Amino acid sequence: MTITDTTISRRGFLGASAAVAASVTALSMTGCSADTSLEAYEKHELPTDPAKDGEWVTAACWHNCGGRCMNKVMVKDGAVVRQKTDDTHDDSFDYPQQRGCVRGKTQQQQCFGVNRLKYPMKRKNWSPDNPNGDLRGKDEWERISWDEAINYVADQFKTIKKKYGSQAFLIGSYGSTYAFPPLLAYGGHTSIADTTSHGAYNLNPATTIGIPAYDAGNCNDRFDMLNADLIVFHSSNPAWSAAGLPSYNYIRAKEAGVKFITIDPVYTASAQLLDADWIPIRGGTDTAFLLGVAYEMLRLDKEEGDIIDWDFLDKYTVGFDSKHKPDDLKEDVNFKDYVTGKYDKTPKTAEWASNICGVSAERITEYARQLGKKNNVWLLHNFAMARCNGAENLPQMFMTVGAMGGHMGKKGNCTANNYHANAGNGGPALVSAGSTGFPSLENKVPGTIPGPQAWEACFTGKYRDVGNWYITGANAGKDYTCDIHCIVHDENAYLQTGPNMKRGIEAHRKMDFVVSKAQFLTTQAKYSDIVLPVTTQWEVPGGLLSSNREFILCYSKVIDPLFEAKTDQEINTLIMKALGLDPKVAYPFGEKQGFFNAIAGCTVVADKDPSVTEPLVTITSADIKKWGVDGKPQKGRVSLNEFIKNGGYQVKRKKGDAFSSYIGYGDFVKDPKAAPLTTASGKLEITCQAKADLFNSFGLCDRKYTPYPAYIKPDIGYETTFKDGKIGGEKGDYPYIMFNPHYFRRSHTVFDNCPWLREAWPNPVFLAASDAKEKGIVDGDTVRVWTKYGEVLRKACVMENMMPGEVGIPHGSWVRVNEQTGIDEGGADNFLIGNDISGGGVTSYNNNNCNFEKYTGTPLEDDKDTDLRIIDLD
């Protein structure tokens, strides 16, 4: 870090305790090492002897990155002086350590960062009588007391409810139906729904086609990948999106001789790690690609044989052909007749698919042959391909191709997701957390606004409900009115992570009142009126995080709350009291009791029988007395002290153990009558009436959805890069496809304010080398990227390993709007995305249309040198 950065860091923590200030100064001064304090750094010595005085504490790494790994910090005199990862046992492929990544090490800057918010704040020019909403995002801040802050919030809630009713409150978070206890207890609030990470898979739950949205149960245990001949990563990059253990397992498979294929617009870090064969594909065209693969599998099976597993299709699926129609089908249709062109006179040949997806016809044919039934294939996807306009039928199509090859329910074969901490390691959890026991409160306000329509609804006062964030619910397809006057940002970042951000900023400026909880001046906080400083997970009594199926993390308090920060429960309790509500309806006991309840409820599978679970943690009467909680003694596998000291529990694994036999859909394939799926037929539904009925019930478009997985021409996508919407014609104003990869600098938006990660991961715009050359752009040039919704500036990263015609804007960068030009200089992906929503309800994140050029204005400075949003109110 620079001398200027060091000076700012010291000034930013005046007023902290001496111990905290020392810890903060250590972090800010060293810049690249978490193991040094300032004095020790200057002497080139370690700061402390681990055997003396310091105490190792398991620290939370709680963000939604997909890892959920172990991090431990040494606390000495109230300050963190060292950090390490899992060393509770020797490391091996069978029994791996739960090692953290660079983001976990940067949690120090989350807790002790110079830009932590210290005090409750009020926007200077906001008042209950005149909100001056146009100044949100531009105004100065004033320090206020907690009493003042809570009174402002409660008074505004009372006034708004009295004037407009409970529907006037909007919780700015997807899946927010049960999000904010004070408002739930006060009559409820309007909610937002979004297909978010899982995209079209939220539209295709197990109750329709038979494939769970993100359940790990349809993937085999990790040891089974050693039985595969081929592992396919379709739209999946676990090295970035699920850093930690998953890549370790795949390395083992590679060393055992398993081959890898990646299907993606970019030759990813995971592909490079595993020496994968690359099938470059245009973003948002995966359904067309897979239709071409299915056609070729049919053709090759007829000409060469041994490609399609007809026995599997006959026994475990419905709707593939006319002989296997589902009983509830309303029209005489099937998938085979569609793909061969019977209905639209257009066979979905490899050439047809190639014209859309950009994969050569020859490579489509080769891939179809590789998926033949004689090969053992792990066919894995992540959800980026499903976060696209027109992707509604993709989950069904992916399942269909897997079923055609018989790649389910047997050793060495699976068709599954490759998501989060369970990537490549499916099956029921071997160790599970208990419940805290806190109740869920009912939301009495009906109606859920689809994410892309949320900010527009703040202006129009109307929206079409499509159910909750899993796209289900009794109100789906109904029209609602609303009159939003207050936005509450609780445990979310939807203004930053959701679509249509530019319109969202305008909606925030229209409100009577906006309140946020925050640890930093996040985008949500920046556009608020009152900001309440909330603790990090290093400052709470403790908690449990479920990781992969073999490990559960138990983290403890690292440090007392810094400055005037309070926990979520403390803040919500104060608000409820100020509203005249009884906080015990939401919080019948304290946070420590909830932590204890979760530990006491932990279970672990029996050593030799995965179907039997038993208590994990032994709890004695002395433990209960020491903790000062209510509970009952119990006998478990490990003592409470051991569980806390080790930072959780990991089931010891070895090849051939009782758990490695788990095969996704194994019970179903063994006996489909005894273990049917939850679909109407009890089988995999390649033609599915329930799916068609669900999509058609939304009424978001004039399109009629078919029961089979037909190709859907997207409203935005590759076709709309052409002026007349026809492939091969004149290019339009936005001739490129924009996608938003999850980037190693962040977990969604979290960590974007951390200097270490800003320096290591510069957050560029990814450009194909041939496209950049056409426009005279080289690495490091400032580039303007624009859509019909907004424009951003980013520095170029020119790539040979990227599909031409694609533009990659990493997901989650904090917006930094230049109020004079209207350009976002922070490079926020959602500043470029609008309110487009597919007819089936999918939020369109990864196949938007854009343009770009070399920027002729002042070059953009590096992110590591930009404003950290430090608020100094001392």
JSON list of N, CA and C in Angstrom, two decimals, residues 483-546:
[
{"chain": "A", "resi": 483, "resn": "ASP", "atom": "N", "xyz": [-47.91, 0.98, -3.63]},
{"chain": "A", "resi": 483, "resn": "ASP", "atom": "CA", "xyz": [-47.58, 2.40, -3.47]},
{"chain": "A", "resi": 483, "resn": "ASP", "atom": "C", "xyz": [-46.43, 2.48, -2.48]},
{"chain": "A", "resi": 484, "resn": "ILE", "atom": "N", "xyz": [-45.21, 2.28, -2.98]},
{"chain": "A", "resi": 484, "resn": "ILE", "atom": "CA", "xyz": [-44.03, 2.14, -2.14]},
{"chain": "A", "resi": 484, "resn": "ILE", "atom": "C", "xyz": [-43.52, 3.51, -1.72]},
{"chain": "A", "resi": 485, "resn": "HIS", "atom": "N", "xyz": [-43.31, 3.68, -0.41]},
{"chain": "A", "resi": 485, "resn": "HIS", "atom": "CA", "xyz": [-42.78, 4.94, 0.13]},
{"chain": "A", "resi": 485, "resn": "HIS", "atom": "C", "xyz": [-41.54, 4.75, 0.99]},
{"chain": "A", "resi": 486, "resn": "CYS", "atom": "N", "xyz": [-41.20, 3.51, 1.30]},
{"chain": "A", "resi": 486, "resn": "CYS", "atom": "CA", "xyz": [-40.06, 3.27, 2.18]},
{"chain": "A", "resi": 486, "resn": "CYS", "atom": "C", "xyz": [-39.35, 2.00, 1.72]},
{"chain": "A", "resi": 487, "resn": "ILE", "atom": "N", "xyz": [-38.03, 2.07, 1.60]},
{"chain": "A", "resi": 487, "resn": "ILE", "atom": "CA", "xyz": [-37.21, 0.91, 1.28]},
{"chain": "A", "resi": 487, "resn": "ILE", "atom": "C", "xyz": [-36.32, 0.59, 2.48]},
{"chain": "A", "resi": 488, "resn": "VAL", "atom": "N", "xyz": [-36.31, -0.67, 2.87]},
{"chain": "A", "resi": 488, "resn": "VAL", "atom": "CA", "xyz": [-35.49, -1.13, 3.99]},
{"chain": "A", "resi": 488, "resn": "VAL", "atom": "C", "xyz": [-34.46, -2.12, 3.47]},
{"chain": "A", "resi": 489, "resn": "HIS", "atom": "N", "xyz": [-33.19, -1.85, 3.73]},
{"chain": "A", "resi": 489, "resn": "HIS", "atom": "CA", "xyz": [-32.12, -2.79, 3.38]},
{"chain": "A", "resi": 489, "resn": "HIS", "atom": "C", "xyz": [-31.62, -3.43, 4.66]},
{"chain": "A", "resi": 490, "resn": "ASP", "atom": "N", "xyz": [-31.96, -4.69, 4.80]},
{"chain": "A", "resi": 490, "resn": "ASP", "atom": "CA", "xyz": [-31.57, -5.44, 5.99]},
{"chain": "A", "resi": 490, "resn": "ASP", "atom": "C", "xyz": [-30.34, -6.28, 5.67]},
{"chain": "A", "resi": 491, "resn": "GLU", "atom": "N", "xyz": [-30.47, -7.56, 5.51]},
{"chain": "A", "resi": 491, "resn": "GLU", "atom": "CA", "xyz": [-29.33, -8.44, 5.22]},
{"chain": "A", "resi": 491, "resn": "GLU", "atom": "C", "xyz": [-29.26, -8.69, 3.72]},
{"chain": "A", "resi": 492, "resn": "ASN", "atom": "N", "xyz": [-28.98, -7.67, 2.96]},
{"chain": "A", "resi": 492, "resn": "ASN", "atom": "CA", "xyz": [-29.05, -7.82, 1.51]},
{"chain": "A", "resi": 492, "resn": "ASN", "atom": "C", "xyz": [-28.24, -6.74, 0.82]},
{"chain": "A", "resi": 493, "resn": "ALA", "atom": "N", "xyz": [-28.13, -6.89, -0.49]},
{"chain": "A", "resi": 493, "resn": "ALA", "atom": "CA", "xyz": [-27.47, -5.86, -1.31]},
{"chain": "A", "resi": 493, "resn": "ALA", "atom": "C", "xyz": [-28.17, -5.78, -2.66]},
{"chain": "A", "resi": 494, "resn": "TYR", "atom": "N", "xyz": [-29.51, -5.78, -2.66]},
{"chain": "A", "resi": 494, "resn": "TYR", "atom": "CA", "xyz": [-30.22, -5.96, -3.92]},
{"chain": "A", "resi": 494, "resn": "TYR", "atom": "C", "xyz": [-30.09, -4.76, -4.86]},
{"chain": "A", "resi": 495, "resn": "LEU", "atom": "N", "xyz": [-29.94, -3.56, -4.35]},
{"chain": "A", "resi": 495, "resn": "LEU", "atom": "CA", "xyz": [-29.71, -2.43, -5.24]},
{"chain": "A", "resi": 495, "resn": "LEU", "atom": "C", "xyz": [-28.44, -2.66, -6.05]},
{"chain": "A", "resi": 496, "resn": "GLN", "atom": "N", "xyz": [-27.43, -3.28, -5.42]},
{"chain": "A", "resi": 496, "resn": "GLN", "atom": "CA", "xyz": [-26.17, -3.54, -6.08]},
{"chain": "A", "resi": 496, "resn": "GLN", "atom": "C", "xyz": [-26.19, -4.85, -6.88]},
{"chain": "A", "resi": 497, "resn": "THR", "atom": "N", "xyz": [-26.79, -5.89, -6.34]},
{"chain": "A", "resi": 497, "resn": "THR", "atom": "CA", "xyz": [-26.72, -7.21, -6.97]},
{"chain": "A", "resi": 497, "resn": "THR", "atom": "C", "xyz": [-27.89, -7.51, -7.89]},
{"chain": "A", "resi": 498, "resn": "GLY", "atom": "N", "xyz": [-28.96, -6.76, -7.80]},
{"chain": "A", "resi": 498, "resn": "GLY", "atom": "CA", "xyz": [-30.13, -6.99, -8.64]},
{"chain": "A", "resi": 498, "resn": "GLY", "atom": "C", "xyz": [-30.06, -6.19, -9.93]},
{"chain": "A", "resi": 499, "resn": "PRO", "atom": "N", "xyz": [-30.97, -6.50, -10.86]},
{"chain": "A", "resi": 499, "resn": "PRO", "atom": "CA", "xyz": [-30.96, -5.82, -12.16]},
{"chain": "A", "resi": 499, "resn": "PRO", "atom": "C", "xyz": [-31.51, -4.40, -12.07]},
{"chain": "A", "resi": 500, "resn": "ASN", "atom": "N", "xyz": [-31.31, -3.65, -13.17]},
{"chain": "A", "resi": 500, "resn": "ASN", "atom": "CA", "xyz": [-31.93, -2.34, -13.32]},
{"chain": "A", "resi": 500, "resn": "ASN", "atom": "C", "xyz": [-31.45, -1.35, -12.26]},
{"chain": "A", "resi": 501, "resn": "MET", "atom": "N", "xyz": [-30.15, -1.38, -11.97]},
{"chain": "A", "resi": 501, "resn": "MET", "atom": "CA", "xyz": [-29.61, -0.56, -10.89]},
{"chain": "A", "resi": 501, "resn": "MET", "atom": "C", "xyz": [-29.80, 0.93, -11.11]},
{"chain": "A", "resi": 502, "resn": "LYS", "atom": "N", "xyz": [-29.63, 1.37, -12.33]},
{"chain": "A", "resi": 502, "resn": "LYS", "atom": "CA", "xyz": [-29.76, 2.81, -12.59]},
{"chain": "A", "resi": 502, "resn": "LYS", "atom": "C", "xyz": [-31.17, 3.29, -12.23]},
{"chain": "A", "resi": 503, "resn": "ARG", "atom": "N", "xyz": [-32.17, 2.50, -12.61]},
{"chain": "A", "resi": 503, "resn": "ARG", "atom": "CA", "xyz": [-33.55, 2.84, -12.26]},
{"chain": "A", "resi": 503, "resn": "ARG", "atom": "C", "xyz": [-33.76, 2.68, -10.75]},
{"chain": "A", "resi": 504, "resn": "GLY", "atom": "N", "xyz": [-33.04, 1.73, -10.16]},
{"chain": "A", "resi": 504, "resn": "GLY", "atom": "CA", "xyz": [-33.13, 1.54, -8.72]},
{"chain": "A", "resi": 504, "resn": "GLY", "atom": "C", "xyz": [-32.66, 2.75, -7.94]},
{"chain": "A", "resi": 505, "resn": "ILE", "atom": "N", "xyz": [-31.59, 3.38, -8.42]},
{"chain": "A", "resi": 505, "resn": "ILE", "atom": "CA", "xyz": [-31.11, 4.60, -7.77]},
{"chain": "A", "resi": 505, "resn": "ILE", "atom": "C", "xyz": [-32.18, 5.69, -7.85]},
{"chain": "A", "resi": 506, "resn": "GLU", "atom": "N", "xyz": [-32.81, 5.79, -9.01]},
{"chain": "A", "resi": 506, "resn": "GLU", "atom": "CA", "xyz": [-33.89, 6.77, -9.17]},
{"chain": "A", "resi": 506, "resn": "GLU", "atom": "C", "xyz": [-35.05, 6.46, -8.23]},
{"chain": "A", "resi": 507, "resn": "ALA", "atom": "N", "xyz": [-35.36, 5.18, -8.06]},
{"chain": "A", "resi": 507, "resn": "ALA", "atom": "CA", "xyz": [-36.45, 4.79, -7.16]},
{"chain": "A", "resi": 507, "resn": "ALA", "atom": "C", "xyz": [-36.11, 5.15, -5.72]},
{"chain": "A", "resi": 508, "resn": "HIS", "atom": "N", "xyz": [-34.86, 4.94, -5.32]},
{"chain": "A", "resi": 508, "resn": "HIS", "atom": "CA", "xyz": [-34.47, 5.32, -3.97]},
{"chain": "A", "resi": 508, "resn": "HIS", "atom": "C", "xyz": [-34.61, 6.82, -3.75]},
{"chain": "A", "resi": 509, "resn": "ARG", "atom": "N", "xyz": [-34.29, 7.60, -4.76]},
{"chain": "A", "resi": 509, "resn": "ARG", "atom": "CA", "xyz": [-34.39, 9.05, -4.61]},
{"chain": "A", "resi": 509, "resn": "ARG", "atom": "C", "xyz": [-35.84, 9.54, -4.58]},
{"chain": "A", "resi": 510, "resn": "LYS", "atom": "N", "xyz": [-36.77, 8.68, -4.96]},
{"chain": "A", "resi": 510, "resn": "LYS", "atom": "CA", "xyz": [-38.18, 9.03, -4.95]},
{"chain": "A", "resi": 510, "resn": "LYS", "atom": "C", "xyz": [-38.84, 8.78, -3.58]},
{"chain": "A", "resi": 511, "resn": "MET", "atom": "N", "xyz": [-38.22, 7.94, -2.76]},
{"chain": "A", "resi": 511, "resn": "MET", "atom": "CA", "xyz": [-38.83, 7.48, -1.52]},
{"chain": "A", "resi": 511, "resn": "MET", "atom": "C", "xyz": [-38.98, 8.59, -0.47]},
{"chain": "A", "resi": 512, "resn": "ASP", "atom": "N", "xyz": [-39.90, 8.35, 0.46]},
{"chain": "A", "resi": 512, "resn": "ASP", "atom": "CA", "xyz": [-40.00, 9.20, 1.64]},
{"chain": "A", "resi": 512, "resn": "ASP", "atom": "C", "xyz": [-38.88, 8.88, 2.62]},
{"chain": "A", "resi": 513, "resn": "PHE", "atom": "N", "xyz": [-38.51, 7.58, 2.66]},
{"chain": "A", "resi": 513, "resn": "PHE", "atom": "CA", "xyz": [-37.54, 7.16, 3.67]},
{"chain": "A", "resi": 513, "resn": "PHE", "atom": "C", "xyz": [-36.83, 5.89, 3.20]},
{"chain": "A", "resi": 514, "resn": "VAL", "atom": "N", "xyz": [-35.49, 5.86, 3.41]},
{"chain": "A", "resi": 514, "resn": "VAL", "atom": "CA", "xyz": [-34.68, 4.67, 3.12]},
{"chain": "A", "resi": 514, "resn": "VAL", "atom": "C", "xyz": [-33.76, 4.45, 4.31]},
{"chain": "A", "resi": 515, "resn": "VAL", "atom": "N", "xyz": [-33.74, 3.21, 4.82]},
{"chain": "A", "resi": 515, "resn": "VAL", "atom": "CA", "xyz": [-32.89, 2.88, 5.96]},
{"chain": "A", "resi": 515, "resn": "VAL", "atom": "C", "xyz": [-32.12, 1.61, 5.65]},
{"chain": "A", "resi": 516, "resn": "SER", "atom": "N", "xyz": [-30.86, 1.59, 6.10]},
{"chain": "A", "resi": 516, "resn": "SER", "atom": "CA", "xyz": [-30.01, 0.42, 5.87]},
{"chain": "A", "resi": 516, "resn": "SER", "atom": "C", "xyz": [-29.25, 0.06, 7.13]},
{"chain": "A", "resi": 517, "resn": "LYS", "atom": "N", "xyz": [-29.03, -1.25, 7.29]},
{"chain": "A", "resi": 517, "resn": "LYS", "atom": "CA", "xyz": [-27.98, -1.72, 8.19]},
{"chain": "A", "resi": 517, "resn": "LYS", "atom": "C", "xyz": [-26.74, -1.93, 7.33]},
{"chain": "A", "resi": 518, "resn": "ALA", "atom": "N", "xyz": [-25.58, -1.60, 7.88]},
{"chain": "A", "resi": 518, "resn": "ALA", "atom": "CA", "xyz": [-24.38, -1.76, 7.07]},
{"chain": "A", "resi": 518, "resn": "ALA", "atom": "C", "xyz": [-23.14, -1.78, 7.95]},
{"chain": "A", "resi": 519, "resn": "GLN", "atom": "N", "xyz": [-22.11, -2.43, 7.46]},
{"chain": "A", "resi": 519, "resn": "GLN", "atom": "CA", "xyz": [-20.79, -2.40, 8.08]},
{"chain": "A", "resi": 519, "resn": "GLN", "atom": "C", "xyz": [-19.89, -1.37, 7.43]},
{"chain": "A", "resi": 520, "resn": "PHE", "atom": "N", "xyz": [-20.21, -1.04, 6.16]},
{"chain": "A", "resi": 520, "resn": "PHE", "atom": "CA", "xyz": [-19.48, -0.04, 5.38]},
{"chain": "A", "resi": 520, "resn": "PHE", "atom": "C", "xyz": [-20.51, 0.80, 4.64]},
{"chain": "A", "resi": 521, "resn": "LEU", "atom": "N", "xyz": [-20.05, 1.82, 3.96]},
{"chain": "A", "resi": 521, "resn": "LEU", "atom": "CA", "xyz": [-20.96, 2.62, 3.15]},
{"chain": "A", "resi": 521, "resn": "LEU", "atom": "C", "xyz": [-21.17, 1.88, 1.82]},
{"chain": "A", "resi": 522, "resn": "THR", "atom": "N", "xyz": [-21.92, 0.80, 1.90]},
{"chain": "A", "resi": 522, "resn": "THR", "atom": "CA", "xyz": [-22.24, 0.02, 0.72]},
{"chain": "A", "resi": 522, "resn": "THR", "atom": "C", "xyz": [-23.14, 0.84, -0.21]},
{"chain": "A", "resi": 523, "resn": "THR", "atom": "N", "xyz": [-23.41, 0.29, -1.38]},
{"chain": "A", "resi": 523, "resn": "THR", "atom": "CA", "xyz": [-24.30, 1.00, -2.31]},
{"chain": "A", "resi": 523, "resn": "THR", "atom": "C", "xyz": [-25.66, 1.25, -1.67]},
{"chain": "A", "resi": 524, "resn": "GLN", "atom": "N", "xyz": [-26.17, 0.25, -0.96]},
{"chain": "A", "resi": 524, "resn": "GLN", "atom": "CA", "xyz": [-27.48, 0.42, -0.30]},
{"chain": "A", "resi": 524, "resn": "GLN", "atom": "C", "xyz": [-27.41, 1.54, 0.73]},
{"chain": "A", "resi": 525, "resn": "ALA", "atom": "N", "xyz": [-26.35, 1.54, 1.54]},
{"chain": "A", "resi": 525, "resn": "ALA", "atom": "CA", "xyz": [-26.21, 2.56, 2.56]},
{"chain": "A", "resi": 525, "resn": "ALA", "atom": "C", "xyz": [-26.02, 3.95, 1.95]},
{"chain": "A", "resi": 526, "resn": "LYS", "atom": "N", "xyz": [-25.27, 4.01, 0.87]},
{"chain": "A", "resi": 526, "resn": "LYS", "atom": "CA", "xyz": [-24.98, 5.30, 0.23]},
{"chain": "A", "resi": 526, "resn": "LYS", "atom": "C", "xyz": [-26.24, 6.02, -0.19]},
{"chain": "A", "resi": 527, "resn": "TYR", "atom": "N", "xyz": [-27.25, 5.27, -0.61]},
{"chain": "A", "resi": 527, "resn": "TYR", "atom": "CA", "xyz": [-28.50, 5.88, -1.08]},
{"chain": "A", "resi": 527, "resn": "TYR", "atom": "C", "xyz": [-29.60, 5.83, -0.02]},
{"chain": "A", "resi": 528, "resn": "SER", "atom": "N", "xyz": [-29.20, 5.81, 1.26]},
{"chain": "A", "resi": 528, "resn": "SER", "atom": "CA", "xyz": [-30.14, 5.77, 2.37]},
{"chain": "A", "resi": 528, "resn": "SER", "atom": "C", "xyz": [-30.19, 7.11, 3.08]},
{"chain": "A", "resi": 529, "resn": "ASP", "atom": "N", "xyz": [-31.12, 7.21, 4.04]},
{"chain": "A", "resi": 529, "resn": "ASP", "atom": "CA", "xyz": [-31.25, 8.39, 4.88]},
{"chain": "A", "resi": 529, "resn": "ASP", "atom": "C", "xyz": [-30.67, 8.15, 6.27]},
{"chain": "A", "resi": 530, "resn": "ILE", "atom": "N", "xyz": [-30.95, 6.97, 6.82]},
{"chain": "A", "resi": 530, "resn": "ILE", "atom": "CA", "xyz": [-30.41, 6.56, 8.10]},
{"chain": "A", "resi": 530, "resn": "ILE", "atom": "C", "xyz": [-29.63, 5.28, 7.88]},
{"chain": "A", "resi": 531, "resn": "VAL", "atom": "N", "xyz": [-28.42, 5.21, 8.44]},
{"chain": "A", "resi": 531, "resn": "VAL", "atom": "CA", "xyz": [-27.60, 4.00, 8.34]},
{"chain": "A", "resi": 531, "resn": "VAL", "atom": "C", "xyz": [-27.26, 3.55, 9.75]},
{"chain": "A", "resi": 532, "resn": "LEU", "atom": "N", "xyz": [-27.53, 2.28, 10.02]},
{"chain": "A", "resi": 532, "resn": "LEU", "atom": "CA", "xyz": [-27.33, 1.69, 11.34]},
{"chain": "A", "resi": 532, "resn": "LEU", "atom": "C", "xyz": [-26.12, 0.75, 11.27]},
{"chain": "A", "resi": 533, "resn": "PRO", "atom": "N", "xyz": [-25.05, 1.02, 12.03]},
{"chain": "A", "resi": 533, "resn": "PRO", "atom": "CA", "xyz": [-23.85, 0.18, 11.95]},
{"chain": "A", "resi": 533, "resn": "PRO", "atom": "C", "xyz": [-24.09, -1.19, 12.59]},
{"chain": "A", "resi": 534, "resn": "VAL", "atom": "N", "xyz": [-23.87, -2.23, 11.83]},
{"chain": "A", "resi": 534, "resn": "VAL", "atom": "CA", "xyz": [-24.13, -3.59, 12.29]},
{"chain": "A", "resi": 534, "resn": "VAL", "atom": "C", "xyz": [-22.80, -4.34, 12.40]},
{"chain": "A", "resi": 535, "resn": "THR", "atom": "N", "xyz": [-22.75, -5.28, 13.30]},
{"chain": "A", "resi": 535, "resn": "THR", "atom": "CA", "xyz": [-21.53, -6.04, 13.52]},
{"chain": "A", "resi": 535, "resn": "THR", "atom": "C", "xyz": [-21.24, -6.99, 12.36]},
{"chain": "A", "resi": 536, "resn": "THR", "atom": "N", "xyz": [-19.99, -7.37, 12.26]},
{"chain": "A", "resi": 536, "resn": "THR", "atom": "CA", "xyz": [-19.61, -8.50, 11.41]},
{"chain": "A", "resi": 536, "resn": "THR", "atom": "C", "xyz": [-19.84, -9.79, 12.21]},
{"chain": "A", "resi": 537, "resn": "GLN", "atom": "N", "xyz": [-19.66, -10.93, 11.56]},
{"chain": "A", "resi": 537, "resn": "GLN", "atom": "CA", "xyz": [-19.82, -12.21, 12.26]},
{"chain": "A", "resi": 537, "resn": "GLN", "atom": "C", "xyz": [-18.64, -12.51, 13.17]},
{"chain": "A", "resi": 538, "resn": "TRP", "atom": "N", "xyz": [-17.61, -11.70, 13.14]},
{"chain": "A", "resi": 538, "resn": "TRP", "atom": "CA", "xyz": [-16.51, -11.84, 14.10]},
{"chain": "A", "resi": 538, "resn": "TRP", "atom": "C", "xyz": [-16.86, -11.23, 15.45]},
{"chain": "A", "resi": 539, "resn": "GLU", "atom": "N", "xyz": [-18.00, -10.53, 15.53]},
{"chain": "A", "resi": 539, "resn": "GLU", "atom": "CA", "xyz": [-18.36, -9.77, 16.74]},
{"chain": "A", "resi": 539, "resn": "GLU", "atom": "C", "xyz": [-19.64, -10.28, 17.39]},
{"chain": "A", "resi": 540, "resn": "VAL", "atom": "N", "xyz": [-20.10, -11.45, 16.98]},
{"chain": "A", "resi": 540, "resn": "VAL", "atom": "CA", "xyz": [-21.30, -12.05, 17.57]},
{"chain": "A", "resi": 540, "resn": "VAL", "atom": "C", "xyz": [-20.89, -13.25, 18.40]},
{"chain": "A", "resi": 541, "resn": "PRO", "atom": "N", "xyz": [-21.80, -13.78, 19.24]},
{"chain": "A", "resi": 541, "resn": "PRO", "atom": "CA", "xyz": [-21.41, -14.90, 20.12]},
{"chain": "A", "resi": 541, "resn": "PRO", "atom": "C", "xyz": [-20.86, -16.11, 19.39]},
{"chain": "A", "resi": 542, "resn": "GLY", "atom": "N", "xyz": [-21.32, -16.36, 18.18]},
{"chain": "A", "resi": 542, "resn": "GLY", "atom": "CA", "xyz": [-20.84, -17.50, 17.41]},
{"chain": "A", "resi": 542, "resn": "GLY", "atom": "C", "xyz": [-21.94, -18.04, 16.53]},
{"chain": "A", "resi": 543, "resn": "GLY", "atom": "N", "xyz": [-21.62, -19.07, 15.77]},
{"chain": "A", "resi": 543, "resn": "GLY", "atom": "CA", "xyz": [-22.63, -19.64, 14.89]},
{"chain": "A", "resi": 543, "resn": "GLY", "atom": "C", "xyz": [-22.09, -20.85, 14.15]},
{"chain": "A", "resi": 544, "resn": "LEU", "atom": "N", "xyz": [-22.96, -21.47, 13.38]},
{"chain": "A", "resi": 544, "resn": "LEU", "atom": "CA", "xyz": [-22.61, -22.64, 12.59]},
{"chain": "A", "resi": 544, "resn": "LEU", "atom": "C", "xyz": [-22.85, -22.36, 11.12]},
{"chain": "A", "resi": 545, "resn": "LEU", "atom": "N", "xyz": [-21.99, -22.90, 10.27]},
{"chain": "A", "resi": 545, "resn": "LEU", "atom": "CA", "xyz": [-22.15, -22.78, 8.83]},
{"chain": "A", "resi": 545, "resn": "LEU", "atom": "C", "xyz": [-22.01, -24.17, 8.22]},
{"chain": "A", "resi": 546, "resn": "SER", "atom": "N", "xyz": [-23.03, -24.58, 7.48]},
{"chain": "A", "resi": 546, "resn": "SER", "atom": "CA", "xyz": [-22.94, -25.85, 6.78]},
{"chain": "A", "resi": 546, "resn": "SER", "atom": "C", "xyz": [-22.04, -25.66, 5.56]}
]
